[in-house]
């Protein structure tokens, strides 16, 4: 094996004198860059800005006495995600490597994050729930599958109730929903709402009804021609003008409306690409069997179209998650906005590298997780 590797190196990296020189220069540059990065990370960076403000990064100004509600929300989301993963990937067992990766991540969280004893207990409890839910959902996926969608639908109002309060719980104003909590909430809600709206717009653009088709085309082309920041400002300023005077939409709801309206237009084009990939003969065969047009779309066309554009759809979701960083420009203090507040603290002025590296790591973890799920779905659905 060593001989084969040496042969590959000689053939690809040292086959000519200029390739050999270029390889040596690149290796020297990589070593120099890594040395500087490691030196800065271990000796010069002031990671105290992350340690002191970890709670602000995660939940912002959410009342500390009500953190138990945020932990319950995290537990609900983790359990539902693990159940969904177990049902979707029921043919793939949770092997030793997967368990080792899971244990490594949680061990790192418990060891390196500056958490109190209560938070560590919560993390261990959520980890146990996640593993148990995944194992049970793989064992009984046929029983759980019909209940999966209702569970997600029921969890949404429950999560909003726990975060916002009311109906017996202390109310938490939306101006206290900050940090990663607000980022994830806005992204998830926007993804859930923009996906069906994008599918409807795609179907409308391919419809035979002129009014429906031209309305969809007009909406998609206008929205795709506008920048997201402009739509967010329009949602904050103009949306209340189209509603009755006694209706006061919350700033968070207006932000979600802007994200949904923008993302739906791009989602519609992704789905339309999948619709165009379906052979016309399948539609004609389904109609020949007596299926009505709505059933042809729901049972024949849409499943194949969505499967064909899974990478594009997940890419749109990833882009939407990152686009939430623009909400800080319309006075919503999400993860990027709370970072600016932390950088304004007198003892941490100028610590841009540490703060934005940490924020970038959080964004990367979420986006890379979605990318991994996309790849697994592609393999699952062949």
CSV table of C-alpha atoms in Angstrom, one decimal:
chain,number,residue,atom,x,y,z
A,1,UNK,CA,0.0,0.0,0.0
A,2,UNK,CA,2.9,2.4,0.8
A,3,UNK,CA,4.3,1.7,-2.7
A,4,UNK,CA,1.0,2.6,-4.3
A,5,UNK,CA,0.8,5.9,-2.4
A,6,UNK,CA,4.4,6.8,-3.4
A,7,UNK,CA,3.5,6.0,-7.0
A,8,UNK,CA,0.4,8.3,-6.8
A,9,UNK,CA,2.6,11.1,-5.3
A,10,UNK,CA,5.2,10.8,-8.0
A,11,UNK,CA,2.5,10.7,-10.7
A,12,UNK,CA,0.4,13.5,-9.5
A,13,UNK,CA,2.5,15.9,-7.4
A,14,UNK,CA,6.2,15.3,-8.4
A,15,UNK,CA,5.9,14.3,-12.1
A,16,UNK,CA,7.7,17.4,-13.4
A,17,UNK,CA,10.1,19.9,-11.9
A,18,UNK,CA,7.6,22.8,-11.8
A,19,UNK,CA,4.9,20.5,-10.3
A,20,UNK,CA,7.4,19.5,-7.6
A,21,UNK,CA,8.3,23.1,-6.9
A,22,UNK,CA,4.6,24.1,-6.7
A,23,UNK,CA,3.9,21.2,-4.3
A,24,UNK,CA,6.8,22.2,-2.0
A,25,UNK,CA,5.6,25.9,-2.0
A,26,UNK,CA,2.0,24.8,-1.2
A,27,UNK,CA,3.2,22.6,1.6
A,28,UNK,CA,5.3,25.4,3.1
A,29,UNK,CA,2.4,27.8,2.8
A,30,UNK,CA,0.0,25.3,4.4
A,31,UNK,CA,2.4,24.6,7.3
A,32,UNK,CA,2.9,28.3,7.8
A,33,UNK,CA,-0.8,29.1,7.9
A,34,UNK,CA,-1.6,26.2,10.2
A,35,UNK,CA,1.2,27.3,12.5
A,36,UNK,CA,0.0,30.8,12.7
A,37,UNK,CA,-3.6,29.7,13.3
A,38,UNK,CA,-2.7,27.3,16.0
A,39,UNK,CA,-0.5,29.9,17.7
A,40,UNK,CA,-3.2,32.5,17.6
A,41,UNK,CA,-5.8,30.1,18.8
A,42,UNK,CA,-3.8,28.8,21.8
A,43,UNK,CA,-1.8,31.9,22.9
A,44,UNK,CA,-3.3,35.1,21.6
A,45,UNK,CA,-7.1,34.6,21.3
A,46,UNK,CA,-9.2,35.7,24.2
A,47,UNK,CA,-11.9,33.0,24.4
A,48,UNK,CA,-13.2,34.5,27.6
A,49,UNK,CA,-15.6,36.5,25.4
A,50,UNK,CA,-17.3,33.3,24.5
A,51,UNK,CA,-17.2,31.8,28.0
A,52,UNK,CA,-18.7,34.9,29.7
A,53,UNK,CA,-21.4,35.5,27.0
A,54,UNK,CA,-22.4,31.9,26.1
A,55,UNK,CA,-25.9,32.4,27.4
A,56,UNK,CA,-26.3,35.6,25.4
A,57,UNK,CA,-25.2,33.7,22.3
A,58,UNK,CA,-27.7,30.9,22.9
A,59,UNK,CA,-30.8,32.5,24.3
A,60,UNK,CA,-30.1,36.2,24.5
A,61,UNK,CA,-32.1,38.1,27.2
A,62,UNK,CA,-34.5,35.2,27.7
A,63,UNK,CA,-35.3,35.3,31.5
A,64,UNK,CA,-32.8,33.1,33.4
A,65,UNK,CA,-35.5,31.8,35.7
A,66,UNK,CA,-37.3,30.4,32.7
A,67,UNK,CA,-34.4,28.5,31.2
A,68,UNK,CA,-36.2,25.3,32.0
A,69,UNK,CA,-38.7,26.1,29.2
A,70,UNK,CA,-35.9,26.5,26.7
A,71,UNK,CA,-34.5,23.1,27.8
A,72,UNK,CA,-37.9,21.5,27.3
A,73,UNK,CA,-38.1,23.0,23.8
A,74,UNK,CA,-34.7,21.6,23.0
A,75,UNK,CA,-35.7,18.2,24.3
A,76,UNK,CA,-38.9,18.2,22.2
A,77,UNK,CA,-37.0,19.2,19.0
A,78,UNK,CA,-34.3,16.6,19.6
A,79,UNK,CA,-36.7,13.8,20.2
A,80,UNK,CA,-38.8,14.7,17.1
A,81,UNK,CA,-35.7,15.0,15.0
A,82,UNK,CA,-34.4,11.6,16.2
A,83,UNK,CA,-37.8,9.9,15.6
A,84,UNK,CA,-37.9,11.4,12.1
A,85,UNK,CA,-34.4,10.2,11.4
A,86,UNK,CA,-35.1,6.8,12.7
A,87,UNK,CA,-38.2,6.5,10.5
A,88,UNK,CA,-36.6,7.8,7.3
A,89,UNK,CA,-33.3,5.8,7.8
A,90,UNK,CA,-35.0,2.7,9.2
A,91,UNK,CA,-32.9,0.5,6.9
A,92,UNK,CA,-29.6,1.9,8.2
A,93,UNK,CA,-28.6,0.8,11.7
A,94,UNK,CA,-27.0,3.2,14.2
A,95,UNK,CA,-23.6,1.6,14.1
A,96,UNK,CA,-20.7,1.9,16.4
A,97,UNK,CA,-19.2,4.8,14.4
A,98,UNK,CA,-22.4,6.8,14.6
A,99,UNK,CA,-22.6,6.2,18.3
A,100,UNK,CA,-19.0,7.2,18.8
A,101,UNK,CA,-19.5,10.4,16.9
A,102,UNK,CA,-22.6,11.2,18.9
A,103,UNK,CA,-20.8,10.5,22.2
A,104,UNK,CA,-17.8,12.5,21.1
A,105,UNK,CA,-19.9,15.6,20.4
A,106,UNK,CA,-21.8,15.4,23.6
A,107,UNK,CA,-18.7,14.8,25.6
A,108,UNK,CA,-17.1,17.9,24.1
A,109,UNK,CA,-20.2,19.9,25.0
A,110,UNK,CA,-20.1,18.7,28.6
A,111,UNK,CA,-16.4,19.2,29.0
A,112,UNK,CA,-15.6,22.4,27.2
A,113,UNK,CA,-18.7,24.5,27.4
A,114,UNK,CA,-18.9,26.6,30.6
A,115,UNK,CA,-22.2,25.1,31.9
A,116,UNK,CA,-23.5,24.8,35.4
A,117,UNK,CA,-24.4,21.5,36.9
A,118,UNK,CA,-28.1,21.8,36.1
A,119,UNK,CA,-27.4,22.5,32.4
A,120,UNK,CA,-25.1,19.4,32.3
A,121,UNK,CA,-27.9,17.3,33.7
A,122,UNK,CA,-30.3,18.6,31.1
A,123,UNK,CA,-27.8,17.8,28.3
A,124,UNK,CA,-27.3,14.2,29.6
A,125,UNK,CA,-31.1,13.8,29.8
A,126,UNK,CA,-31.6,15.1,26.3
A,127,UNK,CA,-28.9,12.8,25.0
A,128,UNK,CA,-30.5,9.8,26.6
A,129,UNK,CA,-33.9,10.8,25.1
A,130,UNK,CA,-32.4,11.3,21.7
A,131,UNK,CA,-30.7,7.9,21.5
A,132,UNK,CA,-33.8,6.1,23.0
A,133,UNK,CA,-36.1,7.8,20.5
A,134,UNK,CA,-33.9,6.9,17.6
A,135,UNK,CA,-33.7,3.3,18.6
A,136,UNK,CA,-37.4,2.9,19.2
A,137,UNK,CA,-38.4,4.7,16.0
A,138,UNK,CA,-36.2,2.3,14.0
A,139,UNK,CA,-37.7,-0.7,15.7
A,140,UNK,CA,-41.3,0.4,15.4
A,141,UNK,CA,-41.2,2.7,12.4
A,142,UNK,CA,-44.3,1.1,10.7
A,143,UNK,CA,-46.3,2.1,13.8
A,144,UNK,CA,-44.8,5.5,14.3
A,145,UNK,CA,-44.9,6.7,10.6
A,146,UNK,CA,-48.6,7.6,10.5
A,147,UNK,CA,-48.2,9.6,13.7
A,148,UNK,CA,-45.1,11.5,12.6
A,149,UNK,CA,-46.8,14.4,10.8
A,150,UNK,CA,-49.4,15.0,13.6
A,151,UNK,CA,-46.6,15.0,16.2
A,152,UNK,CA,-44.7,17.7,14.3
A,153,UNK,CA,-47.9,19.7,13.9
A,154,UNK,CA,-48.7,19.4,17.6
A,155,UNK,CA,-45.2,20.3,18.7
A,156,UNK,CA,-45.2,23.6,16.9
A,157,UNK,CA,-47.9,25.4,19.0
A,158,UNK,CA,-46.4,23.7,22.1
A,159,UNK,CA,-43.0,25.1,21.4
A,160,UNK,CA,-44.4,28.6,20.7
A,161,UNK,CA,-46.3,28.4,24.0
A,162,UNK,CA,-43.3,27.4,26.0
A,163,UNK,CA,-41.1,30.2,24.5
A,164,UNK,CA,-43.7,33.0,24.5
A,165,UNK,CA,-45.8,32.0,27.5
A,166,UNK,CA,-49.5,32.7,28.1
A,167,UNK,CA,-52.3,30.3,29.1
A,168,UNK,CA,-50.9,29.8,32.6
A,169,UNK,CA,-47.2,30.5,31.8
A,170,UNK,CA,-45.4,33.8,32.4
A,171,UNK,CA,-45.4,35.8,29.2
A,172,UNK,CA,-42.0,36.5,27.6
A,173,UNK,CA,-42.1,39.5,25.1
A,174,UNK,CA,-40.6,38.8,21.7
A,175,UNK,CA,-38.0,41.5,22.3
A,176,UNK,CA,-36.4,39.0,24.7
A,177,UNK,CA,-36.2,36.3,22.1
A,178,UNK,CA,-32.6,36.7,21.0
A,179,UNK,CA,-29.5,34.8,20.0
A,180,UNK,CA,-29.5,31.3,18.6
A,181,UNK,CA,-33.0,30.7,19.9
A,182,UNK,CA,-34.5,33.4,17.6
A,183,UNK,CA,-32.3,32.3,14.7
A,184,UNK,CA,-33.4,28.7,14.8
A,185,UNK,CA,-37.1,29.6,15.5
A,186,UNK,CA,-37.2,32.0,12.5
A,187,UNK,CA,-35.4,29.6,10.2
A,188,UNK,CA,-37.6,26.6,11.1
A,189,UNK,CA,-40.9,28.5,10.9
A,190,UNK,CA,-39.9,30.1,7.6
A,191,UNK,CA,-38.8,26.8,6.1
A,192,UNK,CA,-42.1,25.1,7.2
A,193,UNK,CA,-44.2,27.9,5.7
A,194,UNK,CA,-42.2,28.6,2.5
A,195,UNK,CA,-42.1,25.0,1.4
A,196,UNK,CA,-45.8,24.4,0.7
A,197,UNK,CA,-46.2,28.0,-0.6
A,198,UNK,CA,-43.3,27.4,-3.1
A,199,UNK,CA,-44.9,24.1,-4.2
A,200,UNK,CA,-48.2,25.8,-4.8
A,201,UNK,CA,-46.5,28.6,-6.8
A,202,UNK,CA,-44.6,26.0,-8.9
A,203,UNK,CA,-47.9,24.2,-9.6
A,204,UNK,CA,-49.5,27.5,-10.4
A,205,UNK,CA,-46.8,28.4,-12.9
A,206,UNK,CA,-47.3,25.2,-14.7
A,207,UNK,CA,-51.1,25.4,-14.6
A,208,UNK,CA,-53.3,25.6,-17.6
A,209,UNK,CA,-55.4,28.4,-16.0
A,210,UNK,CA,-54.1,31.7,-17.4
A,211,UNK,CA,-54.9,33.8,-14.4
A,212,UNK,CA,-53.3,31.4,-12.0
A,213,UNK,CA,-50.3,30.9,-14.2
A,214,UNK,CA,-49.6,34.6,-14.8
A,215,UNK,CA,-50.2,35.5,-11.2
A,216,UNK,CA,-47.5,32.9,-10.2
A,217,UNK,CA,-45.1,34.1,-12.9
A,218,UNK,CA,-45.6,37.7,-11.8
A,219,UNK,CA,-45.0,37.0,-8.2
A,220,UNK,CA,-42.0,34.8,-8.7
A,221,UNK,CA,-40.2,37.1,-11.1
A,222,UNK,CA,-40.9,40.3,-9.0
A,223,UNK,CA,-39.7,38.7,-5.8
A,224,UNK,CA,-36.6,37.1,-7.4
A,225,UNK,CA,-35.7,40.5,-8.8
A,226,UNK,CA,-35.6,42.1,-5.3
A,227,UNK,CA,-32.9,41.8,-2.6
A,228,UNK,CA,-33.9,40.1,0.6
A,229,UNK,CA,-33.0,43.1,2.7
A,230,UNK,CA,-35.5,45.2,0.7
A,231,UNK,CA,-38.3,42.7,1.2
A,232,UNK,CA,-37.5,42.5,5.0
A,233,UNK,CA,-37.8,46.3,5.2
A,234,UNK,CA,-41.0,46.2,3.2
A,235,UNK,CA,-42.4,43.6,5.5
A,236,UNK,CA,-41.6,45.7,8.6
A,237,UNK,CA,-42.9,49.0,7.2
A,238,UNK,CA,-45.5,48.2,4.5
A,239,UNK,CA,-47.2,45.0,5.7
A,240,UNK,CA,-49.0,46.8,8.6
A,241,UNK,CA,-50.5,49.3,6.0
A,242,UNK,CA,-52.4,46.4,4.3
A,243,UNK,CA,-54.0,45.3,7.6
A,244,UNK,CA,-56.8,46.8,9.7
A,245,UNK,CA,-55.7,49.6,12.0
A,246,UNK,CA,-56.5,47.5,15.1
A,247,UNK,CA,-54.2,44.7,14.0
A,248,UNK,CA,-50.6,45.1,15.3
A,249,UNK,CA,-48.4,42.5,13.9
A,250,UNK,CA,-45.4,41.6,16.0
A,251,UNK,CA,-41.9,42.4,14.6
A,252,UNK,CA,-41.0,38.7,14.7
A,253,UNK,CA,-44.1,37.8,12.6
A,254,UNK,CA,-43.3,40.5,10.1
A,255,UNK,CA,-39.7,39.2,9.8
A,256,UNK,CA,-41.0,35.7,9.2
A,257,UNK,CA,-43.4,37.0,6.6
A,258,UNK,CA,-40.5,38.6,4.7
A,259,UNK,CA,-38.4,35.5,4.8
A,260,UNK,CA,-41.3,33.3,3.7
A,261,UNK,CA,-42.3,35.5,0.8
A,262,UNK,CA,-38.7,35.7,-0.4
A,263,UNK,CA,-37.9,32.0,0.0
A,264,UNK,CA,-41.1,30.8,-1.6
A,265,UNK,CA,-40.3,32.3,-4.9
A,266,UNK,CA,-36.9,30.5,-5.1
A,267,UNK,CA,-38.5,27.3,-3.8
A,268,UNK,CA,-41.1,27.5,-6.6
A,269,UNK,CA,-38.4,27.5,-9.3
A,270,UNK,CA,-36.6,24.6,-7.7
A,271,UNK,CA,-39.8,22.5,-7.6
A,272,UNK,CA,-40.7,23.6,-11.1
A,273,UNK,CA,-37.4,22.1,-12.3
A,274,UNK,CA,-38.5,18.8,-10.7
A,275,UNK,CA,-41.9,19.0,-12.3
A,276,UNK,CA,-40.4,19.5,-15.7
A,277,UNK,CA,-38.2,16.3,-15.2
A,278,UNK,CA,-41.3,14.1,-15.0
A,279,UNK,CA,-42.1,12.3,-18.3
A,280,UNK,CA,-45.4,13.3,-19.8
A,281,UNK,CA,-46.2,9.6,-20.3
A,282,UNK,CA,-46.5,9.0,-16.6
A,283,UNK,CA,-49.2,11.7,-16.2
A,284,UNK,CA,-51.1,10.3,-19.2
A,285,UNK,CA,-50.9,6.8,-17.9
A,286,UNK,CA,-52.2,7.9,-14.5
A,287,UNK,CA,-55.1,9.6,-16.1
A,288,UNK,CA,-55.8,6.6,-18.3
A,289,UNK,CA,-56.2,4.6,-15.0
A,290,UNK,CA,-59.0,6.9,-13.9
A,291,UNK,CA,-57.1,9.1,-11.5
A,292,UNK,CA,-58.3,12.7,-11.1
A,293,UNK,CA,-55.9,15.6,-11.7
A,294,UNK,CA,-55.4,16.3,-7.9
A,295,UNK,CA,-54.6,12.7,-7.2
A,296,UNK,CA,-52.2,12.5,-10.2
A,297,UNK,CA,-50.3,15.6,-8.8
A,298,UNK,CA,-50.2,14.3,-5.2
A,299,UNK,CA,-49.5,10.6,-5.8
A,300,UNK,CA,-47.5,10.6,-9.1
A,301,UNK,CA,-46.0,13.9,-10.0
A,302,UNK,CA,-45.0,15.6,-6.7
A,303,UNK,CA,-43.2,12.7,-5.0
A,304,UNK,CA,-41.0,12.2,-8.1
A,305,UNK,CA,-40.5,15.9,-8.6
A,306,UNK,CA,-39.5,16.6,-5.0
A,307,UNK,CA,-37.2,13.5,-4.9
A,308,UNK,CA,-35.4,14.8,-8.1
A,309,UNK,CA,-34.6,18.2,-6.6
A,310,UNK,CA,-33.7,17.2,-3.0
A,311,UNK,CA,-30.2,18.9,-3.3
A,312,UNK,CA,-31.7,22.1,-4.6
A,313,UNK,CA,-34.4,22.2,-1.9
A,314,UNK,CA,-31.9,21.5,0.9
A,315,UNK,CA,-29.6,24.2,-0.6
A,316,UNK,CA,-32.5,26.6,-0.4
A,317,UNK,CA,-33.1,25.7,3.2
A,318,UNK,CA,-29.4,26.2,4.0
A,319,UNK,CA,-29.5,29.6,2.3
A,320,UNK,CA,-32.7,30.6,4.3
A,321,UNK,CA,-31.0,29.6,7.5
A,322,UNK,CA,-28.0,31.9,6.8
A,323,UNK,CA,-30.3,34.7,5.5
A,324,UNK,CA,-31.7,35.0,9.1
A,325,UNK,CA,-28.5,37.0,9.8
A,326,UNK,CA,-30.0,39.9,7.9
A,327,UNK,CA,-32.8,40.2,10.5
A,328,UNK,CA,-30.4,42.1,12.7
A,329,UNK,CA,-30.7,45.0,10.2
A,330,UNK,CA,-34.5,45.3,11.0
A,331,UNK,CA,-34.0,45.4,14.8
A,332,UNK,CA,-34.3,41.7,15.5
A,333,UNK,CA,-31.5,40.6,17.8
A,334,UNK,CA,-30.7,37.1,16.4
A,335,UNK,CA,-27.3,35.4,16.6
A,336,UNK,CA,-25.5,38.1,14.5
A,337,UNK,CA,-27.3,40.9,16.3
A,338,UNK,CA,-26.4,39.6,19.7
A,339,UNK,CA,-22.8,39.3,18.6
A,340,UNK,CA,-22.8,43.0,17.9
A,341,UNK,CA,-24.1,43.7,21.4
A,342,UNK,CA,-21.4,41.5,22.9
A,343,UNK,CA,-18.7,43.3,20.9
A,344,UNK,CA,-20.0,46.6,22.4
A,345,UNK,CA,-19.1,45.4,25.9
A,346,UNK,CA,-16.1,47.5,27.2
A,347,UNK,CA,-13.9,44.5,28.1
A,348,UNK,CA,-14.4,42.8,24.8
A,349,UNK,CA,-14.1,45.7,22.3
A,350,UNK,CA,-12.2,44.6,19.2
A,351,UNK,CA,-12.5,40.8,19.8
A,352,UNK,CA,-14.1,40.4,16.3
A,353,UNK,CA,-12.2,37.3,15.3
A,354,UNK,CA,-13.2,35.2,18.4
A,355,UNK,CA,-16.8,36.3,18.3
A,356,UNK,CA,-17.4,35.8,14.6
A,357,UNK,CA,-15.4,32.5,14.5
A,358,UNK,CA,-17.7,31.2,17.1
A,359,UNK,CA,-20.8,32.4,15.3
A,360,UNK,CA,-19.5,31.0,12.0
A,361,UNK,CA,-18.9,27.6,13.7
A,362,UNK,CA,-22.5,27.6,14.8
A,363,UNK,CA,-23.8,28.4,11.4
A,364,UNK,CA,-21.5,25.8,9.8
A,365,UNK,CA,-22.7,23.0,12.2
A,366,UNK,CA,-26.4,23.6,11.4
A,367,UNK,CA,-25.8,23.9,7.6
A,368,UNK,CA,-23.4,20.9,7.5
A,369,UNK,CA,-26.0,18.9,9.4
A,370,UNK,CA,-28.7,19.7,6.8
A,371,UNK,CA,-26.2,18.8,4.0
A,372,UNK,CA,-25.6,15.4,5.6
A,373,UNK,CA,-29.3,14.8,5.9
A,374,UNK,CA,-29.7,15.7,2.3
A,375,UNK,CA,-27.0,13.2,1.2
A,376,UNK,CA,-28.6,10.5,3.3
A,377,UNK,CA,-32.0,11.2,1.8
A,378,UNK,CA,-30.6,10.9,-1.7
A,379,UNK,CA,-29.1,7.5,-0.9
A,380,UNK,CA,-32.2,6.4,0.9
A,381,UNK,CA,-34.4,7.3,-2.1
A,382,UNK,CA,-31.9,6.0,-4.6
